[in-house]
């Protein structure tokens, strides 16, 4: 299940057909997503959310920070958002809940460090 973190982050870093393929393969069609800044559902909602974040932070990438914590169908991990190869100025953590087929069904996001 720790591989799902890599697929999740790849989705945030991808564009166009690559992102659409990642959504189809690793995200439930009825996925729900909630964080302090957004609440959305479905593949189209996730794609629009990702587009918004990418527009707000051009050239930034999402990376994993530390190890993931996994039990049952849940994965908790920290992530960073920043320029490639640099310390990320934005750090948060997400909890992914997977459906019976191993796709992302629910995301609960939290922001730990956000620049002023």
mmCIF file of C-alpha atoms in Angstrom:
data_model
loop_
_atom_site.group_PDB
_atom_site.id
_atom_site.type_symbol
_atom_site.label_atom_id
_atom_site.label_comp_id
_atom_site.label_asym_id
_atom_site.label_seq_id
_atom_site.Cartn_x
_atom_site.Cartn_y
_atom_site.Cartn_z
ATOM 1 C CA UNK A 1 0.000 0.000 0.000
ATOM 2 C CA UNK A 2 2.942 2.361 0.378
ATOM 3 C CA UNK A 3 3.186 2.443 -3.434
ATOM 4 C CA UNK A 4 -0.147 4.282 -3.490
ATOM 5 C CA UNK A 5 1.640 7.317 -2.030
ATOM 6 C CA UNK A 6 3.908 7.435 -5.083
ATOM 7 C CA UNK A 7 0.913 7.148 -7.426
ATOM 8 C CA UNK A 8 -0.907 9.861 -5.453
ATOM 9 C CA UNK A 9 2.052 12.259 -5.675
ATOM 10 C CA UNK A 10 2.580 11.388 -9.352
ATOM 11 C CA UNK A 11 -1.027 12.424 -9.985
ATOM 12 C CA UNK A 12 -0.371 15.840 -8.421
ATOM 13 C CA UNK A 13 2.787 16.256 -10.533
ATOM 14 C CA UNK A 14 1.296 15.046 -13.839
ATOM 15 C CA UNK A 15 -0.617 16.884 -16.534
ATOM 16 C CA UNK A 16 -2.954 15.987 -19.370
ATOM 17 C CA UNK A 17 -3.383 12.370 -20.402
ATOM 18 C CA UNK A 18 -0.728 11.149 -17.960
ATOM 19 C CA UNK A 19 -2.748 12.545 -15.057
ATOM 20 C CA UNK A 20 -6.014 11.192 -16.491
ATOM 21 C CA UNK A 21 -4.451 7.714 -16.725
ATOM 22 C CA UNK A 22 -3.225 7.923 -13.114
ATOM 23 C CA UNK A 23 -6.695 8.972 -11.960
ATOM 24 C CA UNK A 24 -8.323 6.055 -13.799
ATOM 25 C CA UNK A 25 -5.805 3.529 -12.487
ATOM 26 C CA UNK A 26 -5.376 4.613 -8.862
ATOM 27 C CA UNK A 27 -8.370 6.743 -7.828
ATOM 28 C CA UNK A 28 -11.944 5.549 -7.287
ATOM 29 C CA UNK A 29 -14.427 7.307 -9.631
ATOM 30 C CA UNK A 30 -16.340 8.481 -6.539
ATOM 31 C CA UNK A 31 -13.279 9.723 -4.639
ATOM 32 C CA UNK A 32 -13.800 12.469 -2.065
ATOM 33 C CA UNK A 33 -11.110 15.001 -1.153
ATOM 34 C CA UNK A 34 -11.115 17.450 1.762
ATOM 35 C CA UNK A 35 -8.371 19.761 3.025
ATOM 36 C CA UNK A 36 -8.400 23.228 4.647
ATOM 37 C CA UNK A 37 -8.516 24.930 1.233
ATOM 38 C CA UNK A 38 -10.761 22.653 -0.835
ATOM 39 C CA UNK A 39 -13.464 20.034 -0.912
ATOM 40 C CA UNK A 40 -14.222 18.122 -4.099
ATOM 41 C CA UNK A 41 -15.307 14.774 -5.523
ATOM 42 C CA UNK A 42 -14.655 12.584 -8.558
ATOM 43 C CA UNK A 43 -11.891 12.497 -11.114
ATOM 44 C CA UNK A 44 -12.956 15.808 -12.689
ATOM 45 C CA UNK A 45 -12.959 17.512 -9.291
ATOM 46 C CA UNK A 46 -9.483 16.183 -8.468
ATOM 47 C CA UNK A 47 -8.169 17.245 -11.893
ATOM 48 C CA UNK A 48 -9.546 20.774 -11.423
ATOM 49 C CA UNK A 49 -8.044 20.967 -7.927
ATOM 50 C CA UNK A 50 -4.631 19.851 -9.193
ATOM 51 C CA UNK A 51 -4.805 22.389 -12.037
ATOM 52 C CA UNK A 52 -5.542 25.144 -9.512
ATOM 53 C CA UNK A 53 -2.617 24.214 -7.279
ATOM 54 C CA UNK A 54 -0.257 23.900 -10.249
ATOM 55 C CA UNK A 55 -1.328 27.370 -11.449
ATOM 56 C CA UNK A 56 -0.749 28.832 -7.980
ATOM 57 C CA UNK A 57 2.670 27.153 -7.619
ATOM 58 C CA UNK A 58 4.170 26.939 -11.143
ATOM 59 C CA UNK A 59 7.308 24.839 -11.370
ATOM 60 C CA UNK A 60 6.778 23.283 -7.930
ATOM 61 C CA UNK A 61 6.546 19.538 -7.342
ATOM 62 C CA UNK A 62 5.067 17.351 -4.644
ATOM 63 C CA UNK A 63 7.470 14.991 -2.871
ATOM 64 C CA UNK A 64 7.136 12.569 0.011
ATOM 65 C CA UNK A 65 8.605 13.690 3.347
ATOM 66 C CA UNK A 66 9.536 10.789 5.618
ATOM 67 C CA UNK A 67 7.920 7.378 5.764
ATOM 68 C CA UNK A 68 4.285 6.446 5.308
ATOM 69 C CA UNK A 69 2.272 4.899 8.138
ATOM 70 C CA UNK A 70 -0.084 2.165 6.936
ATOM 71 C CA UNK A 71 -2.786 0.049 8.537
ATOM 72 C CA UNK A 72 -5.839 -1.670 7.129
ATOM 73 C CA UNK A 73 -6.841 0.333 4.045
ATOM 74 C CA UNK A 74 -5.425 3.623 5.353
ATOM 75 C CA UNK A 75 -2.155 5.385 4.620
ATOM 76 C CA UNK A 76 -0.883 8.504 6.404
ATOM 77 C CA UNK A 77 2.126 10.392 5.045
ATOM 78 C CA UNK A 78 3.759 13.817 4.908
ATOM 79 C CA UNK A 79 4.394 15.621 1.666
ATOM 80 C CA UNK A 80 6.237 18.735 0.578
ATOM 81 C CA UNK A 81 5.514 21.222 -2.202
ATOM 82 C CA UNK A 82 8.385 23.254 -3.582
ATOM 83 C CA UNK A 83 10.949 23.673 -6.345
ATOM 84 C CA UNK A 84 12.542 20.426 -7.559
ATOM 85 C CA UNK A 85 15.559 19.535 -5.403
ATOM 86 C CA UNK A 86 14.988 22.286 -2.825
ATOM 87 C CA UNK A 87 13.547 22.260 0.686
ATOM 88 C CA UNK A 88 9.779 22.526 0.266
ATOM 89 C CA UNK A 89 8.263 25.686 1.768
ATOM 90 C CA UNK A 90 4.854 23.998 2.065
ATOM 91 C CA UNK A 91 4.509 20.783 4.093
ATOM 92 C CA UNK A 92 1.367 18.891 4.933
ATOM 93 C CA UNK A 93 0.095 15.429 5.617
ATOM 94 C CA UNK A 94 -2.663 13.432 4.024
ATOM 95 C CA UNK A 95 -4.598 10.347 4.985
ATOM 96 C CA UNK A 96 -5.673 8.135 2.092
ATOM 97 C CA UNK A 97 -8.427 5.552 2.498
ATOM 98 C CA UNK A 98 -8.498 2.901 -0.218
ATOM 99 C CA UNK A 99 -11.501 1.073 -1.593
ATOM 100 C CA UNK A 100 -11.717 -2.732 -1.826
ATOM 101 C CA UNK A 101 -9.823 -2.712 -5.138
ATOM 102 C CA UNK A 102 -6.926 -0.660 -3.724
ATOM 103 C CA UNK A 103 -7.840 2.668 -5.342
ATOM 104 C CA UNK A 104 -7.963 5.976 -3.465
ATOM 105 C CA UNK A 105 -11.504 6.431 -2.154
ATOM 106 C CA UNK A 106 -11.099 9.271 0.342
ATOM 107 C CA UNK A 107 -8.404 11.877 1.038
ATOM 108 C CA UNK A 108 -8.175 13.975 4.204
ATOM 109 C CA UNK A 109 -5.484 16.642 3.956
ATOM 110 C CA UNK A 110 -3.866 18.902 6.531
ATOM 111 C CA UNK A 111 -1.369 21.753 6.182
ATOM 112 C CA UNK A 112 1.546 21.794 8.647
ATOM 113 C CA UNK A 113 3.820 24.519 7.261
ATOM 114 C CA UNK A 114 2.680 27.294 4.928
ATOM 115 C CA UNK A 115 4.745 30.421 4.255
ATOM 116 C CA UNK A 116 3.158 33.744 5.217
#
